[in-house]
Amino acid sequence: MTTVAAILKHKGYSVFTISPTALISEVAAILNEHRIGAVLVIDHANQLLGVVSERDIVRSLAANGARTLEMTAGQLMTRALHLAHPDTTVAEAMQMMTAGRFRHLPVVDHEALIGLVSIGDVVKARIMQQEATVESLTAYVTGSS
């Protein structure tokens, strides 16, 4: 079974992080510049505090208007995070994300942040698993190797 570690090995371990004092206007610029959907919020001791996603920004814009851009990441971030570990399977990650209705899953190993997977990463890995299974079964049924 494919794990989150395999996804990170393929996509890389790079994670964009910001401090809780970063302005949402800065967060939006980072999201746009790097074409990503979320950044993780960490403190000066590299402790994971939360995540700010495009969704968080849009919801705040709807509620608070342009004032949102002057808010800080600490004010807007989602604090209740679900975490994955390197040995979390793709199916488990997909189930967590679907049930919790979130799109970004931080990956920690021994309490250290090692990566971030998105729902797109998880779906891509799941599709690759399914394609490999179909190819294997087709080869078995047709007698080719």
PDB file of N, CA, C and O in Angstrom, residues 15-22 24 27 31 37-44 46-54 56 72-83 102 104-108 113 115-116:
ATOM      1  N   VAL A  15       8.163  22.789   2.114  1.00  0.00           N
ATOM      2  CA  VAL A  15       6.924  23.303   2.694  1.00  0.00           C
ATOM      3  C   VAL A  15       7.079  24.809   2.870  1.00  0.00           C
ATOM      4  O   VAL A  15       8.106  25.276   3.362  1.00  0.00           O
ATOM      5  N   PHE A  16       6.077  25.551   2.469  1.00  0.00           N
ATOM      6  CA  PHE A  16       6.099  26.994   2.680  1.00  0.00           C
ATOM      7  C   PHE A  16       5.500  27.289   4.048  1.00  0.00           C
ATOM      8  O   PHE A  16       4.393  26.830   4.353  1.00  0.00           O
ATOM      9  N   THR A  17       6.242  28.023   4.846  1.00  0.00           N
ATOM     10  CA  THR A  17       5.788  28.365   6.190  1.00  0.00           C
ATOM     11  C   THR A  17       5.850  29.878   6.382  1.00  0.00           C
ATOM     12  O   THR A  17       6.606  30.575   5.696  1.00  0.00           O
ATOM     13  N   ILE A  18       5.060  30.340   7.328  1.00  0.00           N
ATOM     14  CA  ILE A  18       5.027  31.754   7.683  1.00  0.00           C
ATOM     15  C   ILE A  18       4.917  31.872   9.189  1.00  0.00           C
ATOM     16  O   ILE A  18       4.561  30.914   9.871  1.00  0.00           O
ATOM     17  N   SER A  19       5.181  33.065   9.687  1.00  0.00           N
ATOM     18  CA  SER A  19       5.018  33.303  11.126  1.00  0.00           C
ATOM     19  C   SER A  19       3.579  33.732  11.379  1.00  0.00           C
ATOM     20  O   SER A  19       2.895  34.215  10.471  1.00  0.00           O
ATOM     21  N   PRO A  20       3.126  33.592  12.609  1.00  0.00           N
ATOM     22  CA  PRO A  20       1.746  33.998  12.921  1.00  0.00           C
ATOM     23  C   PRO A  20       1.517  35.504  12.777  1.00  0.00           C
ATOM     24  O   PRO A  20       0.375  35.946  12.683  1.00  0.00           O
ATOM     25  N   THR A  21       2.587  36.282  12.716  1.00  0.00           N
ATOM     26  CA  THR A  21       2.441  37.734  12.581  1.00  0.00           C
ATOM     27  C   THR A  21       2.418  38.201  11.123  1.00  0.00           C
ATOM     28  O   THR A  21       2.210  39.384  10.865  1.00  0.00           O
ATOM     29  N   ALA A  22       2.599  37.291  10.182  1.00  0.00           N
ATOM     30  CA  ALA A  22       2.567  37.665   8.764  1.00  0.00           C
ATOM     31  C   ALA A  22       1.170  38.153   8.392  1.00  0.00           C
ATOM     32  O   ALA A  22       0.162  37.575   8.812  1.00  0.00           O
ATOM     33  N   ILE A  24      -2.093  38.803   6.050  1.00  0.00           N
ATOM     34  CA  ILE A  24      -2.786  37.980   5.061  1.00  0.00           C
ATOM     35  C   ILE A  24      -2.457  38.458   3.649  1.00  0.00           C
ATOM     36  O   ILE A  24      -2.385  37.648   2.722  1.00  0.00           O
ATOM     37  N   VAL A  27       0.509  36.528   2.865  1.00  0.00           N
ATOM     38  CA  VAL A  27       0.146  35.125   2.645  1.00  0.00           C
ATOM     39  C   VAL A  27      -0.418  34.962   1.239  1.00  0.00           C
ATOM     40  O   VAL A  27      -0.027  34.050   0.504  1.00  0.00           O
ATOM     41  N   LEU A  31       0.973  32.525  -1.740  1.00  0.00           N
ATOM     42  CA  LEU A  31       0.122  31.523  -2.390  1.00  0.00           C
ATOM     43  C   LEU A  31       0.111  31.740  -3.902  1.00  0.00           C
ATOM     44  O   LEU A  31       0.232  30.785  -4.679  1.00  0.00           O
ATOM     45  N   GLY A  37      -1.949  26.182  -2.443  1.00  0.00           N
ATOM     46  CA  GLY A  37      -3.243  26.444  -1.833  1.00  0.00           C
ATOM     47  C   GLY A  37      -3.216  26.746  -0.359  1.00  0.00           C
ATOM     48  O   GLY A  37      -4.228  27.151   0.208  1.00  0.00           O
ATOM     49  N   ALA A  38      -2.045  26.550   0.288  1.00  0.00           N
ATOM     50  CA  ALA A  38      -1.975  26.777   1.733  1.00  0.00           C
ATOM     51  C   ALA A  38      -0.530  26.937   2.177  1.00  0.00           C
ATOM     52  O   ALA A  38       0.396  26.452   1.521  1.00  0.00           O
ATOM     53  N   VAL A  39      -0.364  27.623   3.301  1.00  0.00           N
ATOM     54  CA  VAL A  39       0.940  27.723   3.965  1.00  0.00           C
ATOM     55  C   VAL A  39       0.750  27.323   5.423  1.00  0.00           C
ATOM     56  O   VAL A  39      -0.325  27.516   5.999  1.00  0.00           O
ATOM     57  N   LEU A  40       1.784  26.750   5.984  1.00  0.00           N
ATOM     58  CA  LEU A  40       1.736  26.367   7.391  1.00  0.00           C
ATOM     59  C   LEU A  40       2.250  27.511   8.248  1.00  0.00           C
ATOM     60  O   LEU A  40       3.174  28.221   7.866  1.00  0.00           O
ATOM     61  N   VAL A  41       1.649  27.678   9.399  1.00  0.00           N
ATOM     62  CA  VAL A  41       2.035  28.728  10.338  1.00  0.00           C
ATOM     63  C   VAL A  41       2.873  28.083  11.438  1.00  0.00           C
ATOM     64  O   VAL A  41       2.423  27.129  12.088  1.00  0.00           O
ATOM     65  N   ILE A  42       4.094  28.586  11.597  1.00  0.00           N
ATOM     66  CA  ILE A  42       4.978  28.051  12.638  1.00  0.00           C
ATOM     67  C   ILE A  42       5.506  29.192  13.497  1.00  0.00           C
ATOM     68  O   ILE A  42       5.613  30.322  13.039  1.00  0.00           O
ATOM     69  N   ASP A  43       5.825  28.872  14.738  1.00  0.00           N
ATOM     70  CA  ASP A  43       6.370  29.888  15.634  1.00  0.00           C
ATOM     71  C   ASP A  43       7.895  29.923  15.537  1.00  0.00           C
ATOM     72  O   ASP A  43       8.499  29.188  14.742  1.00  0.00           O
ATOM     73  N   HIS A  44       8.518  30.757  16.366  1.00  0.00           N
ATOM     74  CA  HIS A  44       9.981  30.919  16.322  1.00  0.00           C
ATOM     75  C   HIS A  44      10.727  29.640  16.710  1.00  0.00           C
ATOM     76  O   HIS A  44      11.888  29.471  16.366  1.00  0.00           O
ATOM     77  N   ASN A  46       9.813  26.708  15.595  1.00  0.00           N
ATOM     78  CA  ASN A  46       9.413  25.761  14.544  1.00  0.00           C
ATOM     79  C   ASN A  46       8.293  24.820  14.961  1.00  0.00           C
ATOM     80  O   ASN A  46       8.188  23.715  14.438  1.00  0.00           O
ATOM     81  N   GLN A  47       7.456  25.258  15.887  1.00  0.00           N
ATOM     82  CA  GLN A  47       6.281  24.485  16.286  1.00  0.00           C
ATOM     83  C   GLN A  47       5.136  24.814  15.339  1.00  0.00           C
ATOM     84  O   GLN A  47       4.863  25.979  15.059  1.00  0.00           O
ATOM     85  N   LEU A  48       4.468  23.792  14.871  1.00  0.00           N
ATOM     86  CA  LEU A  48       3.342  23.965  13.965  1.00  0.00           C
ATOM     87  C   LEU A  48       2.136  24.506  14.736  1.00  0.00           C
ATOM     88  O   LEU A  48       1.672  23.882  15.690  1.00  0.00           O
ATOM     89  N   LEU A  49       1.657  25.665  14.316  1.00  0.00           N
ATOM     90  CA  LEU A  49       0.531  26.311  14.993  1.00  0.00           C
ATOM     91  C   LEU A  49      -0.782  26.169  14.233  1.00  0.00           C
ATOM     92  O   LEU A  49      -1.850  26.114  14.835  1.00  0.00           O
ATOM     93  N   GLY A  50      -0.688  26.151  12.907  1.00  0.00           N
ATOM     94  CA  GLY A  50      -1.912  26.092  12.110  1.00  0.00           C
ATOM     95  C   GLY A  50      -1.611  26.144  10.633  1.00  0.00           C
ATOM     96  O   GLY A  50      -0.462  26.039  10.208  1.00  0.00           O
ATOM     97  N   VAL A  51      -2.667  26.352   9.862  1.00  0.00           N
ATOM     98  CA  VAL A  51      -2.553  26.459   8.408  1.00  0.00           C
ATOM     99  C   VAL A  51      -3.464  27.578   7.935  1.00  0.00           C
ATOM    100  O   VAL A  51      -4.545  27.794   8.495  1.00  0.00           O
ATOM    101  N   VAL A  52      -2.990  28.318   6.942  1.00  0.00           N
ATOM    102  CA  VAL A  52      -3.834  29.319   6.283  1.00  0.00           C
ATOM    103  C   VAL A  52      -3.971  28.878   4.834  1.00  0.00           C
ATOM    104  O   VAL A  52      -2.979  28.723   4.127  1.00  0.00           O
ATOM    105  N   SER A  53      -5.222  28.677   4.432  1.00  0.00           N
ATOM    106  CA  SER A  53      -5.491  28.223   3.068  1.00  0.00           C
ATOM    107  C   SER A  53      -6.241  29.296   2.292  1.00  0.00           C
ATOM    108  O   SER A  53      -6.765  30.257   2.861  1.00  0.00           O
ATOM    109  N   GLU A  54      -6.316  29.083   0.991  1.00  0.00           N
ATOM    110  CA  GLU A  54      -7.113  29.975   0.143  1.00  0.00           C
ATOM    111  C   GLU A  54      -8.542  30.054   0.660  1.00  0.00           C
ATOM    112  O   GLU A  54      -9.149  31.119   0.690  1.00  0.00           O
ATOM    113  N   ASP A  56      -9.618  29.727   3.734  1.00  0.00           N
ATOM    114  CA  ASP A  56      -9.689  30.583   4.922  1.00  0.00           C
ATOM    115  C   ASP A  56      -9.760  32.052   4.524  1.00  0.00           C
ATOM    116  O   ASP A  56     -10.522  32.838   5.101  1.00  0.00           O
ATOM    117  N   THR A  72      -3.661  39.075  10.544  1.00  0.00           N
ATOM    118  CA  THR A  72      -2.451  38.260  10.566  1.00  0.00           C
ATOM    119  C   THR A  72      -2.799  36.785  10.349  1.00  0.00           C
ATOM    120  O   THR A  72      -3.942  36.369  10.540  1.00  0.00           O
ATOM    121  N   ALA A  73      -1.778  36.048   9.993  1.00  0.00           N
ATOM    122  CA  ALA A  73      -1.954  34.597   9.816  1.00  0.00           C
ATOM    123  C   ALA A  73      -2.442  33.969  11.114  1.00  0.00           C
ATOM    124  O   ALA A  73      -3.286  33.070  11.098  1.00  0.00           O
ATOM    125  N   GLY A  74      -1.937  34.438  12.241  1.00  0.00           N
ATOM    126  CA  GLY A  74      -2.350  33.914  13.540  1.00  0.00           C
ATOM    127  C   GLY A  74      -3.826  34.133  13.819  1.00  0.00           C
ATOM    128  O   GLY A  74      -4.472  33.324  14.490  1.00  0.00           O
ATOM    129  N   GLN A  75      -4.378  35.224  13.317  1.00  0.00           N
ATOM    130  CA  GLN A  75      -5.799  35.512  13.512  1.00  0.00           C
ATOM    131  C   GLN A  75      -6.681  34.657  12.612  1.00  0.00           C
ATOM    132  O   GLN A  75      -7.793  34.301  12.998  1.00  0.00           O
ATOM    133  N   LEU A  76      -6.188  34.322  11.433  1.00  0.00           N
ATOM    134  CA  LEU A  76      -7.016  33.670  10.434  1.00  0.00           C
ATOM    135  C   LEU A  76      -6.795  32.160  10.328  1.00  0.00           C
ATOM    136  O   LEU A  76      -7.652  31.441   9.834  1.00  0.00           O
ATOM    137  N   MET A  77      -5.689  31.686  10.823  1.00  0.00           N
ATOM    138  CA  MET A  77      -5.311  30.284  10.607  1.00  0.00           C
ATOM    139  C   MET A  77      -6.304  29.300  11.220  1.00  0.00           C
ATOM    140  O   MET A  77      -6.978  29.601  12.200  1.00  0.00           O
ATOM    141  N   THR A  78      -6.336  28.137  10.616  1.00  0.00           N
ATOM    142  CA  THR A  78      -7.067  27.007  11.177  1.00  0.00           C
ATOM    143  C   THR A  78      -6.136  26.341  12.175  1.00  0.00           C
ATOM    144  O   THR A  78      -5.029  25.936  11.826  1.00  0.00           O
ATOM    145  N   ARG A  79      -6.581  26.263  13.419  1.00  0.00           N
ATOM    146  CA  ARG A  79      -5.729  25.734  14.484  1.00  0.00           C
ATOM    147  C   ARG A  79      -5.884  24.223  14.684  1.00  0.00           C
ATOM    148  O   ARG A  79      -4.938  23.554  15.056  1.00  0.00           O
ATOM    149  N   ALA A  80      -7.068  23.725  14.474  1.00  0.00           N
ATOM    150  CA  ALA A  80      -7.347  22.304  14.703  1.00  0.00           C
ATOM    151  C   ALA A  80      -6.869  21.508  13.491  1.00  0.00           C
ATOM    152  O   ALA A  80      -7.583  21.358  12.508  1.00  0.00           O
ATOM    153  N   LEU A  81      -5.648  21.043  13.568  1.00  0.00           N
ATOM    154  CA  LEU A  81      -5.042  20.339  12.442  1.00  0.00           C
ATOM    155  C   LEU A  81      -5.091  18.832  12.626  1.00  0.00           C
ATOM    156  O   LEU A  81      -4.898  18.325  13.725  1.00  0.00           O
ATOM    157  N   HIS A  82      -5.321  18.157  11.529  1.00  0.00           N
ATOM    158  CA  HIS A  82      -5.130  16.713  11.479  1.00  0.00           C
ATOM    159  C   HIS A  82      -3.716  16.521  10.949  1.00  0.00           C
ATOM    160  O   HIS A  82      -3.272  17.272  10.075  1.00  0.00           O
ATOM    161  N   LEU A  83      -3.020  15.526  11.438  1.00  0.00           N
ATOM    162  CA  LEU A  83      -1.648  15.278  11.022  1.00  0.00           C
ATOM    163  C   LEU A  83      -1.516  13.868  10.464  1.00  0.00           C
ATOM    164  O   LEU A  83      -2.185  12.948  10.917  1.00  0.00           O
ATOM    165  N   PHE A 102     -11.083  18.944   4.507  1.00  0.00           N
ATOM    166  CA  PHE A 102      -9.938  19.833   4.359  1.00  0.00           C
ATOM    167  C   PHE A 102      -9.055  19.317   3.237  1.00  0.00           C
ATOM    168  O   PHE A 102      -9.169  18.163   2.833  1.00  0.00           O
ATOM    169  N   HIS A 104      -5.442  20.067   2.903  1.00  0.00           N
ATOM    170  CA  HIS A 104      -3.998  20.043   3.153  1.00  0.00           C
ATOM    171  C   HIS A 104      -3.707  19.315   4.454  1.00  0.00           C
ATOM    172  O   HIS A 104      -4.319  19.600   5.480  1.00  0.00           O
ATOM    173  N   LEU A 105      -2.737  18.400   4.384  1.00  0.00           N
ATOM    174  CA  LEU A 105      -2.435  17.528   5.507  1.00  0.00           C
ATOM    175  C   LEU A 105      -0.943  17.605   5.826  1.00  0.00           C
ATOM    176  O   LEU A 105      -0.116  17.101   5.059  1.00  0.00           O
ATOM    177  N   PRO A 106      -0.593  18.254   6.946  1.00  0.00           N
ATOM    178  CA  PRO A 106       0.821  18.286   7.344  1.00  0.00           C
ATOM    179  C   PRO A 106       1.304  16.878   7.707  1.00  0.00           C
ATOM    180  O   PRO A 106       0.549  16.077   8.257  1.00  0.00           O
ATOM    181  N   VAL A 107       2.562  16.606   7.385  1.00  0.00           N
ATOM    182  CA  VAL A 107       3.154  15.309   7.690  1.00  0.00           C
ATOM    183  C   VAL A 107       4.261  15.533   8.710  1.00  0.00           C
ATOM    184  O   VAL A 107       5.160  16.356   8.499  1.00  0.00           O
ATOM    185  N   VAL A 108       4.173  14.820   9.832  1.00  0.00           N
ATOM    186  CA  VAL A 108       5.166  14.944  10.897  1.00  0.00           C
ATOM    187  C   VAL A 108       5.799  13.585  11.163  1.00  0.00           C
ATOM    188  O   VAL A 108       5.173  12.544  11.000  1.00  0.00           O
ATOM    189  N   LEU A 113       7.975  18.569  11.585  1.00  0.00           N
ATOM    190  CA  LEU A 113       7.301  18.756  10.306  1.00  0.00           C
ATOM    191  C   LEU A 113       8.234  18.325   9.181  1.00  0.00           C
ATOM    192  O   LEU A 113       9.365  18.801   9.089  1.00  0.00           O
ATOM    193  N   GLY A 115       6.729  17.599   5.810  1.00  0.00           N
ATOM    194  CA  GLY A 115       6.112  17.850   4.522  1.00  0.00           C
ATOM    195  C   GLY A 115       4.649  18.186   4.631  1.00  0.00           C
ATOM    196  O   GLY A 115       4.087  18.264   5.728  1.00  0.00           O
ATOM    197  N   LEU A 116       4.050  18.370   3.479  1.00  0.00           N
ATOM    198  CA  LEU A 116       2.632  18.713   3.377  1.00  0.00           C
ATOM    199  C   LEU A 116       2.093  18.043   2.119  1.00  0.00           C
ATOM    200  O   LEU A 116       2.703  18.155   1.052  1.00  0.00           O
TER     201      LEU A 116
END
